[in-house]
Coordinates of C-alpha atoms and ligand atoms in Angstrom, one line a residue:
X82 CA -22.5 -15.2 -16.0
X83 CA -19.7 -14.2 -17.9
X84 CA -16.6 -15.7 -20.0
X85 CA -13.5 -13.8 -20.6
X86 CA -10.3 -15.0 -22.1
X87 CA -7.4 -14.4 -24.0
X88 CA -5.8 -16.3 -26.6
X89 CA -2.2 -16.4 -27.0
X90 CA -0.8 -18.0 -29.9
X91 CA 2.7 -17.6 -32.2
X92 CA 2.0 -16.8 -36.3
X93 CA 4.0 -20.3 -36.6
X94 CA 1.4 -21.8 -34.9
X95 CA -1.6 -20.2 -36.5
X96 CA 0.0 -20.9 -40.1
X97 CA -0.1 -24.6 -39.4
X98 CA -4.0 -23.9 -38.3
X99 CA -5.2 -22.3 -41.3
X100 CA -4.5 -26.2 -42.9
X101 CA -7.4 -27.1 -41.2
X102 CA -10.6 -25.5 -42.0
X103 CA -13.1 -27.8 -40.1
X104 CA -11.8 -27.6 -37.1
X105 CA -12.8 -25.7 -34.1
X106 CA -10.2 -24.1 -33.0
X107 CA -12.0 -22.4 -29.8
X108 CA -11.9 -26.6 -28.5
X109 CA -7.8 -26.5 -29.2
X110 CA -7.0 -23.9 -27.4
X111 CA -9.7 -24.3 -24.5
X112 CA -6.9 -24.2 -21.9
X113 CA -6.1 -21.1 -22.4
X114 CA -8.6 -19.1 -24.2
X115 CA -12.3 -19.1 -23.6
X116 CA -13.9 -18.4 -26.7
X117 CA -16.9 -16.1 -27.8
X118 CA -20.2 -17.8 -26.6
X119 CA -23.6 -16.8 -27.7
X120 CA -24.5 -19.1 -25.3
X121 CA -23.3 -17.5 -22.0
X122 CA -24.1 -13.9 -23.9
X123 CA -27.6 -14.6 -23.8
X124 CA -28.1 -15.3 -20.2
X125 CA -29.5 -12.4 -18.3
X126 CA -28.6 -12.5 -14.5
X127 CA -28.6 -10.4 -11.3
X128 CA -25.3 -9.4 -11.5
X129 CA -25.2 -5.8 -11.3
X130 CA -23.8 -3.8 -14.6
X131 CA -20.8 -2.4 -12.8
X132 CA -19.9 1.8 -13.4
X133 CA -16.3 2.0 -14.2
X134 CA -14.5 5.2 -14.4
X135 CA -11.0 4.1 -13.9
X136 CA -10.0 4.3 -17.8
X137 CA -6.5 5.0 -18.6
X138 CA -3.6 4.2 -20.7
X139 CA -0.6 2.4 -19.4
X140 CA 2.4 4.8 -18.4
X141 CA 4.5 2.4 -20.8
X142 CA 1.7 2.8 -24.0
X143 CA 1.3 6.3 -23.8
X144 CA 3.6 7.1 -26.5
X145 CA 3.9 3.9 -28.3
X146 CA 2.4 5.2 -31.2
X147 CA 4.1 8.4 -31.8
X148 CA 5.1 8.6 -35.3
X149 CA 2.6 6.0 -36.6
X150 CA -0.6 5.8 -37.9
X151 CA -4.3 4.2 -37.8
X152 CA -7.0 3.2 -39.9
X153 CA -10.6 2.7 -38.7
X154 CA -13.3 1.0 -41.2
X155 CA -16.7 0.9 -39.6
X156 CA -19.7 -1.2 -40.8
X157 CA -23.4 -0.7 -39.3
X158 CA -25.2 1.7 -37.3
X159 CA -24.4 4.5 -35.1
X160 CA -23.8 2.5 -32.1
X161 CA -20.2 1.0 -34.0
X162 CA -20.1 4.7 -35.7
X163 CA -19.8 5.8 -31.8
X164 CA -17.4 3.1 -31.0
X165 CA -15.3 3.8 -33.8
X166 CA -14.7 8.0 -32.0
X167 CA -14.0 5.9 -28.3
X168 CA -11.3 3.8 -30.4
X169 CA -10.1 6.5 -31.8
X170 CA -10.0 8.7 -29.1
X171 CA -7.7 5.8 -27.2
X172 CA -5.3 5.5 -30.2
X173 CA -4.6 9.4 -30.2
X174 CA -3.8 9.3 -26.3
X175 CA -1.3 6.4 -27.0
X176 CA 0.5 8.9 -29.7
X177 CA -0.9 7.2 -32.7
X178 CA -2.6 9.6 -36.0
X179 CA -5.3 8.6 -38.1
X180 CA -4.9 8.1 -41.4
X181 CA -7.3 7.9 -44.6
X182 CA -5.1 5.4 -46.2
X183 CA -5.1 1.5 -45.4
X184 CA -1.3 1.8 -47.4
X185 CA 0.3 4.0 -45.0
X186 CA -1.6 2.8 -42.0
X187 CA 0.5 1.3 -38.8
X188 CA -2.9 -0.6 -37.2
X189 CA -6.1 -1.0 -39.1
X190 CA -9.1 -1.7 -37.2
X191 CA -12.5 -3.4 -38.9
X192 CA -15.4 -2.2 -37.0
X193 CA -18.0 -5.2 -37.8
X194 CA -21.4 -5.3 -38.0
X195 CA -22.9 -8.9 -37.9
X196 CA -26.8 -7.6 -38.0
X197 CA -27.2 -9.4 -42.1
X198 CA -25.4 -12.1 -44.3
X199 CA -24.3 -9.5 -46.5
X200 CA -22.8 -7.2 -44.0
X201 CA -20.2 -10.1 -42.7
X202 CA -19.5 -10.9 -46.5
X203 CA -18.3 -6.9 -46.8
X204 CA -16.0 -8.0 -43.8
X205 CA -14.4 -11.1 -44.9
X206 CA -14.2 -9.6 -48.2
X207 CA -12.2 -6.9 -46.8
X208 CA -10.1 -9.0 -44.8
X209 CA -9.2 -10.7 -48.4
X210 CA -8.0 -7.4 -49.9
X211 CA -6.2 -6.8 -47.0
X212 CA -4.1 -9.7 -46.8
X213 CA -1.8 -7.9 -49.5
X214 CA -1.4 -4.7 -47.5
X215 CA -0.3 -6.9 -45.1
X216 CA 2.1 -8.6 -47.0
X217 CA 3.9 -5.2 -48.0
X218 CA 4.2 -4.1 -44.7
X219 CA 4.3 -7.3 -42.2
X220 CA 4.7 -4.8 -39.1
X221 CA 1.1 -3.8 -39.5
X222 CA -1.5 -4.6 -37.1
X223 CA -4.6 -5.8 -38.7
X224 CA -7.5 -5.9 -35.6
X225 CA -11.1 -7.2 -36.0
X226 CA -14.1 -5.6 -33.7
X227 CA -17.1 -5.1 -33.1
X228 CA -20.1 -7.4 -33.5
X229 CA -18.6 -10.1 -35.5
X230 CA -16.0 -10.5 -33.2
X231 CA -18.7 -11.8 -30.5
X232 CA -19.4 -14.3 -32.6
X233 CA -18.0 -17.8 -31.8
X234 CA -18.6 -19.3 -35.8
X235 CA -16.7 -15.7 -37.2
X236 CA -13.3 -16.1 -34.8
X237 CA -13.1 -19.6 -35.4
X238 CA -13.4 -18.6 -39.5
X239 CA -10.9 -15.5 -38.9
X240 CA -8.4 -18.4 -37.1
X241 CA -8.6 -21.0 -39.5
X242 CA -8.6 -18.6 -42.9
X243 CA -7.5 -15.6 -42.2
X244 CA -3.9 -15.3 -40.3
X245 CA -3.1 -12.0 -41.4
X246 CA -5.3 -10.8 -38.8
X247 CA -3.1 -9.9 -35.7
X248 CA -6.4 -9.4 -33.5
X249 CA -9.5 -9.7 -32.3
X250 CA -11.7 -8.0 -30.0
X251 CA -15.2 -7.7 -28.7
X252 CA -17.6 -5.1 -28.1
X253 CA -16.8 -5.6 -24.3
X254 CA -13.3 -5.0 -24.9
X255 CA -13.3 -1.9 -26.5
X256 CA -11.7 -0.7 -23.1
X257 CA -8.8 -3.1 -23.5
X258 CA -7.6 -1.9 -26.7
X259 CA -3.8 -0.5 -25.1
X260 CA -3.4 -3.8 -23.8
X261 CA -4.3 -5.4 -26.6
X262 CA -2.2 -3.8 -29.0
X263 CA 1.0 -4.1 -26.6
X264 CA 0.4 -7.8 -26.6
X265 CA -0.1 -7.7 -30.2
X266 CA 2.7 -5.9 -31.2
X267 CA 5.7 -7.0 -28.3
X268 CA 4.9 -10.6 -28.5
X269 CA 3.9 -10.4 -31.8
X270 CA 1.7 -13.2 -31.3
X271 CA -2.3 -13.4 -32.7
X272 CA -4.8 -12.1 -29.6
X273 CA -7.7 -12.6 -29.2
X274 CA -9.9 -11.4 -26.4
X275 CA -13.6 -11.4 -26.4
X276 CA -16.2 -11.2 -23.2
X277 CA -19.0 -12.6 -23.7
X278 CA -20.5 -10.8 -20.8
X279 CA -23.8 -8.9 -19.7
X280 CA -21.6 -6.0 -20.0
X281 CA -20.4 -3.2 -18.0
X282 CA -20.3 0.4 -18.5
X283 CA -17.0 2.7 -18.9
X284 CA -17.6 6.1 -17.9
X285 CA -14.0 8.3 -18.8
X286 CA -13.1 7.0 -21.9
X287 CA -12.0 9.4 -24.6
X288 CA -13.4 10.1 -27.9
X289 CA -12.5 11.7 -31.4
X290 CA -15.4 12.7 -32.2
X291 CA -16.0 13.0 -36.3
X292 CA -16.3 16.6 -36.7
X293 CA -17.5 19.7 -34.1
X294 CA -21.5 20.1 -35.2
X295 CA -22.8 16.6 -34.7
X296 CA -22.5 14.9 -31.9
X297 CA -23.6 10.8 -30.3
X298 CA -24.1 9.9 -27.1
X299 CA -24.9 7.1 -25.7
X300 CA -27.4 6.8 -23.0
X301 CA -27.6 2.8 -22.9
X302 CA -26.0 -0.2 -24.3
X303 CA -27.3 -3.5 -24.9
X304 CA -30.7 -4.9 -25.7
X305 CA -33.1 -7.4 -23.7
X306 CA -35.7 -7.3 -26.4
X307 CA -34.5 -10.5 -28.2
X308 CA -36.5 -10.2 -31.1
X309 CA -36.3 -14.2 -33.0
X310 CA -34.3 -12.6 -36.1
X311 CA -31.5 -10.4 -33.9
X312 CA -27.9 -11.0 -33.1
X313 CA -27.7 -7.5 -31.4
X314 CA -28.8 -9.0 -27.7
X315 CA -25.8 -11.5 -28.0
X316 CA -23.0 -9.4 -29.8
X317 CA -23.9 -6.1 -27.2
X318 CA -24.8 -7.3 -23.9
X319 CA -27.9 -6.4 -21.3
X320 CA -30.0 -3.4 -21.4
X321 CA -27.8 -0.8 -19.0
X322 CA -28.4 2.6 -18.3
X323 CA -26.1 5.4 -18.1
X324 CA -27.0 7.5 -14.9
X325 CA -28.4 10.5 -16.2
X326 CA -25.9 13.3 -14.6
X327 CA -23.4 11.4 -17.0
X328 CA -24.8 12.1 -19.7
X329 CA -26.4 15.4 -18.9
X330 CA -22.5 16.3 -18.8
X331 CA -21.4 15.0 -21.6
X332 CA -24.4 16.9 -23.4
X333 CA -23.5 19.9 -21.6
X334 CA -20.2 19.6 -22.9
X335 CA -20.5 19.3 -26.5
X336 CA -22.7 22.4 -25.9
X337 CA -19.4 24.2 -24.9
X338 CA -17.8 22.9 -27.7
X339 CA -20.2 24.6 -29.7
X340 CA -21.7 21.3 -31.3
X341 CA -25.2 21.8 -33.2
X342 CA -27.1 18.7 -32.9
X343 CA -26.7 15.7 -30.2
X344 CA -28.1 12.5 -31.3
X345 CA -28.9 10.4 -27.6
X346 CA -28.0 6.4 -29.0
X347 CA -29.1 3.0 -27.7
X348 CA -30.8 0.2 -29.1
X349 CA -33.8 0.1 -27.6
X350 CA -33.7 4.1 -26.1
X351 CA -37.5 3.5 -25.1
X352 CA -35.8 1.1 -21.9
X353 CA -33.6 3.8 -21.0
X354 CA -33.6 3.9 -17.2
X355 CA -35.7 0.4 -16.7
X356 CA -32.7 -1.2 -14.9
X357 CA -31.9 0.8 -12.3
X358 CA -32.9 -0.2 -9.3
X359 CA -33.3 3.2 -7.0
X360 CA -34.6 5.4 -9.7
X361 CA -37.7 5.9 -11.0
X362 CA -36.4 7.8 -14.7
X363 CA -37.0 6.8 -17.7
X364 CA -36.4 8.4 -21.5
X365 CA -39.3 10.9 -21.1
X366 CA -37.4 12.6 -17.8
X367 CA -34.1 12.2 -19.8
X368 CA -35.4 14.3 -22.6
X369 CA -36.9 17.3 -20.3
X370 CA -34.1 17.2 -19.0
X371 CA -31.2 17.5 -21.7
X372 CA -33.6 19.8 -23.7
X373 CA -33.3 22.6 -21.4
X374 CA -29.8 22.7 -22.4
X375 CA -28.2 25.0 -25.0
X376 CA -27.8 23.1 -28.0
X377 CA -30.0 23.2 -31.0
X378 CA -31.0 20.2 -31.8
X379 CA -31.5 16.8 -30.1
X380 CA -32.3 13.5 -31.4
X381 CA -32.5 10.1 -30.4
X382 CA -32.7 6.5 -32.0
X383 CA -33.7 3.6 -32.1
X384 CA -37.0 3.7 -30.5
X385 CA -39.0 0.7 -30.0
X386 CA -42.8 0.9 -29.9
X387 CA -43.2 -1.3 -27.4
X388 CA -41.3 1.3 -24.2
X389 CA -42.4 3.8 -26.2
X390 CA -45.2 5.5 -23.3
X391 CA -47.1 8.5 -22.7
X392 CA -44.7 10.7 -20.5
X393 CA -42.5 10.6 -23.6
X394 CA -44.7 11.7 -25.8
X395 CA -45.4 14.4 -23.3
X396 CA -41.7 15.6 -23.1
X397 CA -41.8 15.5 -27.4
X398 CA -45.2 17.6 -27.6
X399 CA -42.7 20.7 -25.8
X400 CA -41.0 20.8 -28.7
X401 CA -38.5 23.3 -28.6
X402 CA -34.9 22.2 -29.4
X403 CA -36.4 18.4 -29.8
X404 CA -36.3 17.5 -33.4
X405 CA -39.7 16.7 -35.1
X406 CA -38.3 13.3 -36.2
X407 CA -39.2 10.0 -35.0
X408 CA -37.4 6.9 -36.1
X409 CA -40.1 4.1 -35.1
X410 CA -39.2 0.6 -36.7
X411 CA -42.4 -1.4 -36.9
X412 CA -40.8 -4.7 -38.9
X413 CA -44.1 -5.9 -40.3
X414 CA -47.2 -5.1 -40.5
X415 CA -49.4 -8.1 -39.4
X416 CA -49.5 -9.2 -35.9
X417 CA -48.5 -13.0 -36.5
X418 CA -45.4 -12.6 -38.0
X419 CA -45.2 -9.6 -35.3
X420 CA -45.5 -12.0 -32.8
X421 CA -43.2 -14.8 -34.3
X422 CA -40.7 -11.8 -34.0
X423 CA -41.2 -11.7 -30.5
X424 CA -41.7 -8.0 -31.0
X425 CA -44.5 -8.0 -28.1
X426 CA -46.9 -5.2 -30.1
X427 CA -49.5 -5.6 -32.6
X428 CA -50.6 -3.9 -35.8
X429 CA -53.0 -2.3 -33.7
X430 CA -51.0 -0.9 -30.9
X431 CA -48.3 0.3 -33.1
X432 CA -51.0 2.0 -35.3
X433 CA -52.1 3.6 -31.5
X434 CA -48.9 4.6 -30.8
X435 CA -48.6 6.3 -34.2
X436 CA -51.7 7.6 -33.7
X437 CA -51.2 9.4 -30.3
X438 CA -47.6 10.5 -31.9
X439 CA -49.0 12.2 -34.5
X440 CA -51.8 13.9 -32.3
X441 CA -48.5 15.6 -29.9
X442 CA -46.5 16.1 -32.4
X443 CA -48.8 16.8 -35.9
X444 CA -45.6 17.6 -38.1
X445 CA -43.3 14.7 -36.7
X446 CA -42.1 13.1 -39.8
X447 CA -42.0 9.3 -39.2
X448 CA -39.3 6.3 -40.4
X449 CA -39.2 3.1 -39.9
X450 CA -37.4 -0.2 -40.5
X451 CA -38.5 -3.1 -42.4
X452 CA -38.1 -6.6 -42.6
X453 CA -39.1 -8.8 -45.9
X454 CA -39.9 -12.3 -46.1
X455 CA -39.8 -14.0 -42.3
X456 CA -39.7 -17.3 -42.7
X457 CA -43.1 -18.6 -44.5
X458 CA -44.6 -15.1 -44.6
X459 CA -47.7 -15.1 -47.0
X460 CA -48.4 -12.7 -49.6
X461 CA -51.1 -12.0 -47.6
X462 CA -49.4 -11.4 -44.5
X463 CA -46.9 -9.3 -46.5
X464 CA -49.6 -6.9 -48.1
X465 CA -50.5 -5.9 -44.5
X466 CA -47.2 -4.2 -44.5
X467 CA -47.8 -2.4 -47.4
X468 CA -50.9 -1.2 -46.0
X469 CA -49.6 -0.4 -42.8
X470 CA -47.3 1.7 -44.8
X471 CA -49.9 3.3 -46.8
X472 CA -52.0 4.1 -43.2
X473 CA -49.0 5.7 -41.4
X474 CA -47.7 7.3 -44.5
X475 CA -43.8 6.9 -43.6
X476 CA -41.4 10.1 -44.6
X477 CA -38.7 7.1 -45.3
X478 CA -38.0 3.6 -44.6
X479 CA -35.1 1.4 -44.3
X480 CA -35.8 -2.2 -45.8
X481 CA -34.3 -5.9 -45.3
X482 CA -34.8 -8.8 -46.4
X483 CA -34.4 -11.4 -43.6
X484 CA -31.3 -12.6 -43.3
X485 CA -31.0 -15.9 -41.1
X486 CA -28.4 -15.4 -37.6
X487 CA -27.3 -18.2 -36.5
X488 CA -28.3 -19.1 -32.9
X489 CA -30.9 -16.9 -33.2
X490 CA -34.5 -18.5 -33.2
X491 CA -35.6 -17.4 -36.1
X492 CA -32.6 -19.2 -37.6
X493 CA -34.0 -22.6 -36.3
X494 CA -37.9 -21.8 -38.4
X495 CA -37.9 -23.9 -41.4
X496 CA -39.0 -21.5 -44.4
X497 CA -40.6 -22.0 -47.6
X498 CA -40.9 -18.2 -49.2
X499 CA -38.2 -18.6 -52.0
X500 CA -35.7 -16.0 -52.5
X501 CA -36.8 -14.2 -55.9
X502 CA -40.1 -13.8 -53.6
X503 CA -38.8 -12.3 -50.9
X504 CA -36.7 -10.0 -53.5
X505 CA -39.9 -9.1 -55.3
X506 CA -41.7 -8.4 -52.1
X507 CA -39.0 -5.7 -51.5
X508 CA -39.1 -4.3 -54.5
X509 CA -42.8 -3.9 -54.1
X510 CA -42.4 -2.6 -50.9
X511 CA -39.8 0.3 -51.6
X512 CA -41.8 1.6 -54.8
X513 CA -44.6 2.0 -52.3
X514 CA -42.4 3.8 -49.7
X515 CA -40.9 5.6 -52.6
X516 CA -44.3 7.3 -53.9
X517 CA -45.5 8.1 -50.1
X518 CA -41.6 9.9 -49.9
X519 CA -41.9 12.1 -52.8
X520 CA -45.5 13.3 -52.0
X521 CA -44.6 14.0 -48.9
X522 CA -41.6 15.6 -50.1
X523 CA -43.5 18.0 -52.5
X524 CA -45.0 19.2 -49.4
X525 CA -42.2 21.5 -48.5
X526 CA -41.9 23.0 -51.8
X527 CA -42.3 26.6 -51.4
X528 CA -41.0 26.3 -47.7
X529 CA -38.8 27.7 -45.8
X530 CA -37.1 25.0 -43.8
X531 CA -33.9 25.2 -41.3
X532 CA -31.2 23.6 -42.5
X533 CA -28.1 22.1 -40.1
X534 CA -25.2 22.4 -43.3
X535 CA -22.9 19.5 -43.1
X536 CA -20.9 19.9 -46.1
X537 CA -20.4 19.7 -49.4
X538 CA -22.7 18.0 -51.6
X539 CA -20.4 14.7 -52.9
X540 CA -21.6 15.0 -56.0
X541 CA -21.0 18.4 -56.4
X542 CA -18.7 20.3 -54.8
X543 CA -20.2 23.9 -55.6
X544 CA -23.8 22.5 -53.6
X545 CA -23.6 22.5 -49.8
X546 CA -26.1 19.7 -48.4
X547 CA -27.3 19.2 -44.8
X548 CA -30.6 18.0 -43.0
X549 CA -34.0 19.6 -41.6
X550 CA -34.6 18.7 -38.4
X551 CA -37.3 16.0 -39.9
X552 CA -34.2 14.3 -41.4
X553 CA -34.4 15.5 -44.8
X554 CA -32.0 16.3 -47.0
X555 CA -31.6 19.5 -48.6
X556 CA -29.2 20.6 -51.4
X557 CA -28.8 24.5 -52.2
X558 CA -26.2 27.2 -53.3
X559 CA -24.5 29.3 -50.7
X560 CA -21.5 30.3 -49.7
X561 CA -18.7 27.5 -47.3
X562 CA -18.4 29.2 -44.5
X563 CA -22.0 28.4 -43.6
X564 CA -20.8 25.1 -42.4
X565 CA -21.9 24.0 -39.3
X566 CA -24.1 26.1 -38.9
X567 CA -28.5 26.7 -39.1
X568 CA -29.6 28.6 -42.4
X569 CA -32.9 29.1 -43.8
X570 CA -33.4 27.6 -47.4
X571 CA -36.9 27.7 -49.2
X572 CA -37.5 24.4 -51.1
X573 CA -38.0 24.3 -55.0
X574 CA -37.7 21.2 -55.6
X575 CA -38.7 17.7 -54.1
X576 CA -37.2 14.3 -55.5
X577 CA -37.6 11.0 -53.4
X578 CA -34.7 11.1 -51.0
X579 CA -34.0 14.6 -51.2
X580 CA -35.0 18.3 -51.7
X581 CA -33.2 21.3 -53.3
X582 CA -32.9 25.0 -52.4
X583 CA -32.4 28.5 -51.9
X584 CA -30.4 29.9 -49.3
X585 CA -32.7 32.6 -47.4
X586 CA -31.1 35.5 -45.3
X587 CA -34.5 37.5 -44.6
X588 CA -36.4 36.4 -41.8
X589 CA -39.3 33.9 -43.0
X590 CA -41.6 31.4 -41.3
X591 CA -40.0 28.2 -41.2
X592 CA -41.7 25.2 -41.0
X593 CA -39.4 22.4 -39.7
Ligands
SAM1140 N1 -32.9 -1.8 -32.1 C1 -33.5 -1.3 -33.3 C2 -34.9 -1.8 -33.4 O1 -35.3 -2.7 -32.7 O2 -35.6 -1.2 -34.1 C3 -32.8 -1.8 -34.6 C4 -31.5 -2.4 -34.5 S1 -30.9 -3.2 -36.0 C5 -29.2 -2.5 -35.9 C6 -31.5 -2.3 -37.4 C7 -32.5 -3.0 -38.2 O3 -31.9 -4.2 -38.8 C8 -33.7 -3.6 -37.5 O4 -34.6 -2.7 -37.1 C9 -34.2 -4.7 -38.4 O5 -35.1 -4.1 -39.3 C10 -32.9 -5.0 -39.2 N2 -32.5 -6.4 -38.9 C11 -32.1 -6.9 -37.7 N3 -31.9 -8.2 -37.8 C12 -32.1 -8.6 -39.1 C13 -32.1 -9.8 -39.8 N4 -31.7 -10.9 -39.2 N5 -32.5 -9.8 -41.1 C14 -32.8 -8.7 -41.7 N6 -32.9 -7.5 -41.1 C15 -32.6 -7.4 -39.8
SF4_1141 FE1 -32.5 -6.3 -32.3 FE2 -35.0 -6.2 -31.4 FE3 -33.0 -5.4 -29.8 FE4 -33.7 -4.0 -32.0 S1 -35.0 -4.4 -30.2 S2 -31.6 -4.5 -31.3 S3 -34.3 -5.5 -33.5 S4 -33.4 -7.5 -30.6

């Protein structure tokens, strides 16, 4: 089942709109325009997910944008970070250049991220600020994207309060972006376009990738876990797979480029391969695969402990160029409020799974995700999450507290934990995480790690800073040009969320 439209309608038009507040403007213009449904993008049929590889840009839009600019602002995870290098990629191939500056921009696109309260605020906060940019320069395109935009409550707010935005487009749409932006710009009328679709997959579209030593690739999109508190299921689609030659090409080819580290992205990477029909592949095969090829260091997130089986854990136990981090979000730590999350695992099985992980691999260092205060979580309920914290001993952890989604179930559950509780709670919670990070931190002083250099350090531009292949952070002296590339540093120095350095040139045992 799927809904597609596109809404036409002139700035005149739209002015008189953004009187009205209340209304829902996804009824007035239901002739022509079918609106974002979370409705009709939760339904999970039998069409098949459909392989496209017929990408390309208009003859008449290939060099619309020479001599003008772009601005991309992303929001969220490395899924929209990804989408942001595929937008980019299309703009360049259409003539336009990016730009660091909103002022000097031609089109700026927000990248949304809908997964908490305060990460849509950020948005419409932005859009605010932005409405002045636009008023200097009128013949600027001002697009929204990415998760928001599949939301039916955030396009009727854009419509009915913020007209400076010239468009908006889903995460299904990504695709449509030359077309979009030609009927944006000639017609100079508001678009907006958004599939609420299972989703498809688009094979040759190009990318700008940020920089030449990191590199995402997606091996899935979309998510059938529908866990009560997510959006992600309705704003990205169905769980489909990439077929493996695609993207044991596109690995391959980042390895020509040179590129150090290749970070394989999905939601749910653990249900990688579960949809197709005439292949019996999953993440575990994936991984022998790729990590036969020549590139350093390969990584993958987000796992989910429920897919998360044996022949996986095989393929990690080889070692090699796989990276001895594991990013394993557990969400809670008692099996109630686990199961009121729909998460379909227990305390106890994830514990197994972290057990039988930490047997394979002994020096995988583990992170996780966290949320605080589901609704009418106990204090009791909540101090098993601190002691499932304590018994896995996390490296790091990234914390929430639960934010309601509308038309998500969890939105529906009547809850009586009060907010300075559930703010306590996390503060209680990341002091524990913190002591377990610095201990474990202190660990590696007097190490000699490998370090993948990324940069300079912000705060300093004399440091260079990059990450061990467990994901931590290292700071040391040494000279630029080791950029991009894999140095030995020995650790003096551990502090919670990072270490500090030496550079090492002699050959030493290295530890991670
Ligand atoms: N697919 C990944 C998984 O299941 O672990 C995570 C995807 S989500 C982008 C990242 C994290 O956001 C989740 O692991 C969860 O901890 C958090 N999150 C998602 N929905 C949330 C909500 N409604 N309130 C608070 N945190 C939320
Ligand atoms: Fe959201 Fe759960 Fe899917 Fe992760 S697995 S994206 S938390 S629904």
């Amino acid at each position: 089942m799927r809904s597609e439209g596109v809404l036409d309608t002139t700035k005149d038009n739209h002015k008189e709109l953004a009187n009205d507040k209340k209304r829902d403007y996804s009824q007035y213009f239901q002739t022509t325009y079918a609106p974002p449904s979370l409705k009709d993008a939760k339904k999970r049929g039998k069409e098949q997910v459909q392989i496209l590889k017929d990408f390309s840009i208009p003859e008449n839009l290939k060099d619309i944008g020479v001599g003008k600019k772009f601005y991309i602002r992303t929001y969220g995870c490395q899924m929209n970070e990804h989408d942001t290098e595929v937008m980019a990629g299309i703009l360049n191939e259409m003539g336009y250049e990016t730009t660091d500056s909103t002022e000097d921009a031609d089109i700026i696109l927000l990248n949304t991220c809908a997964i908490r309260e305060n990460a849509e605020n950020k948005v419409f906060g932005e859009l605010g600020h932005l409405k002045h940019t636009k008023a200097n320069n009128p013949n600027l395109l001002l697009g929204v994207c990415g998760c928001m935009s599949q939301e039916e409550s955030v396009v009727n707010r854009i419509l009915s309060t913020y007209p400076q935005v010239d468009m908006i487009f889903g995460t299904h749409n990504i695709h449509r972006l030359p077309q979009i932006i030609e009927n944006a710009l000639f017609s100079k009328e508001m678009v907006v376009e958004v599939w609420s679709k299972e989703g498809d997959i688009v094979e040759n579209l190009p990318r700008k990738r940020k920089g030449n030593v990191k590199g995402w690739v997606n091996i899935m999109y979309g998510c059938d876990k529908f866990c009560t508190y997510c959006i992600v299921p309705y704003t990205r689609g169905k769980e489909r797979s990439r077929h493996p030659q695609d993207i044991i090409e596109e690995v391959r080819q980042l390895a020509r480029e040179g590129y150090k580290e290749v970070t394989l992205l999905g939601q749910n990477v653990n249900a990688y391969g579960k949809d197709f029909e005439d292949l019996d592949y999953g993440l575990g095969d994936l991984m022998d695969e790729i990590r036969k090829i020549d590139i350093p260091r390969l990584r993958f997130t987000t796992s989910h402990p429920r897919d998360f089986d044996d022949r996986l854990i095989e393929v990690l136990a080889k070692g090699g160029n796989i990276v001895d981090h594991i990013h394993l979000p557990v969400q809670h730590g008692n099996s109630d409020i686990l199961k009121l999350m729909a998460r379909k695992y227990t305390r106890e099985h994830y514990l197994e799974l972290v057990g039988k992980i930490k047997a394979a691999v002994p020096n995988a260092a583990l992170t996780t995700d966290i949320i605080v205060g589901f609704p009418n979580e106990t204090e009791e309920q909540f101090e098993e999450t601190l002691s499932l914290v304590k018994e896995v001993e996390y490296d790091a952890a990234y914390t929430f507290i639960y934010s309601p989604r509308e038309g998500t179930p969890a939105a529906k559950m009547v809850d009586n934990v009060p907010m300075e509780v559930k703010r306590e709670r996390l503060q209680r919670l990341n002091a524990v995480l913190n002591d377990i990070s610095l201990e474990k931190n202190k660990a590696y002083v007097g190490k000699v790690v490998e370090v993948l250099v990324e940069g300079e350090s912000k705060k300093n531009p004399n440091v260079l800073t990059g990450h061990t292949g467990s994901n931590k952070v290292v700071n040391f002296k040494a000279p630029k040009h080791l950029i991009g590339e894999i140095v030995k540093v020995r650790v003096t120095d551990a502090k919670t969320w990072n270490l500090g350095g030496e550079w090492v040139e002699e050959k030493s045992e290295v530890v991670s």
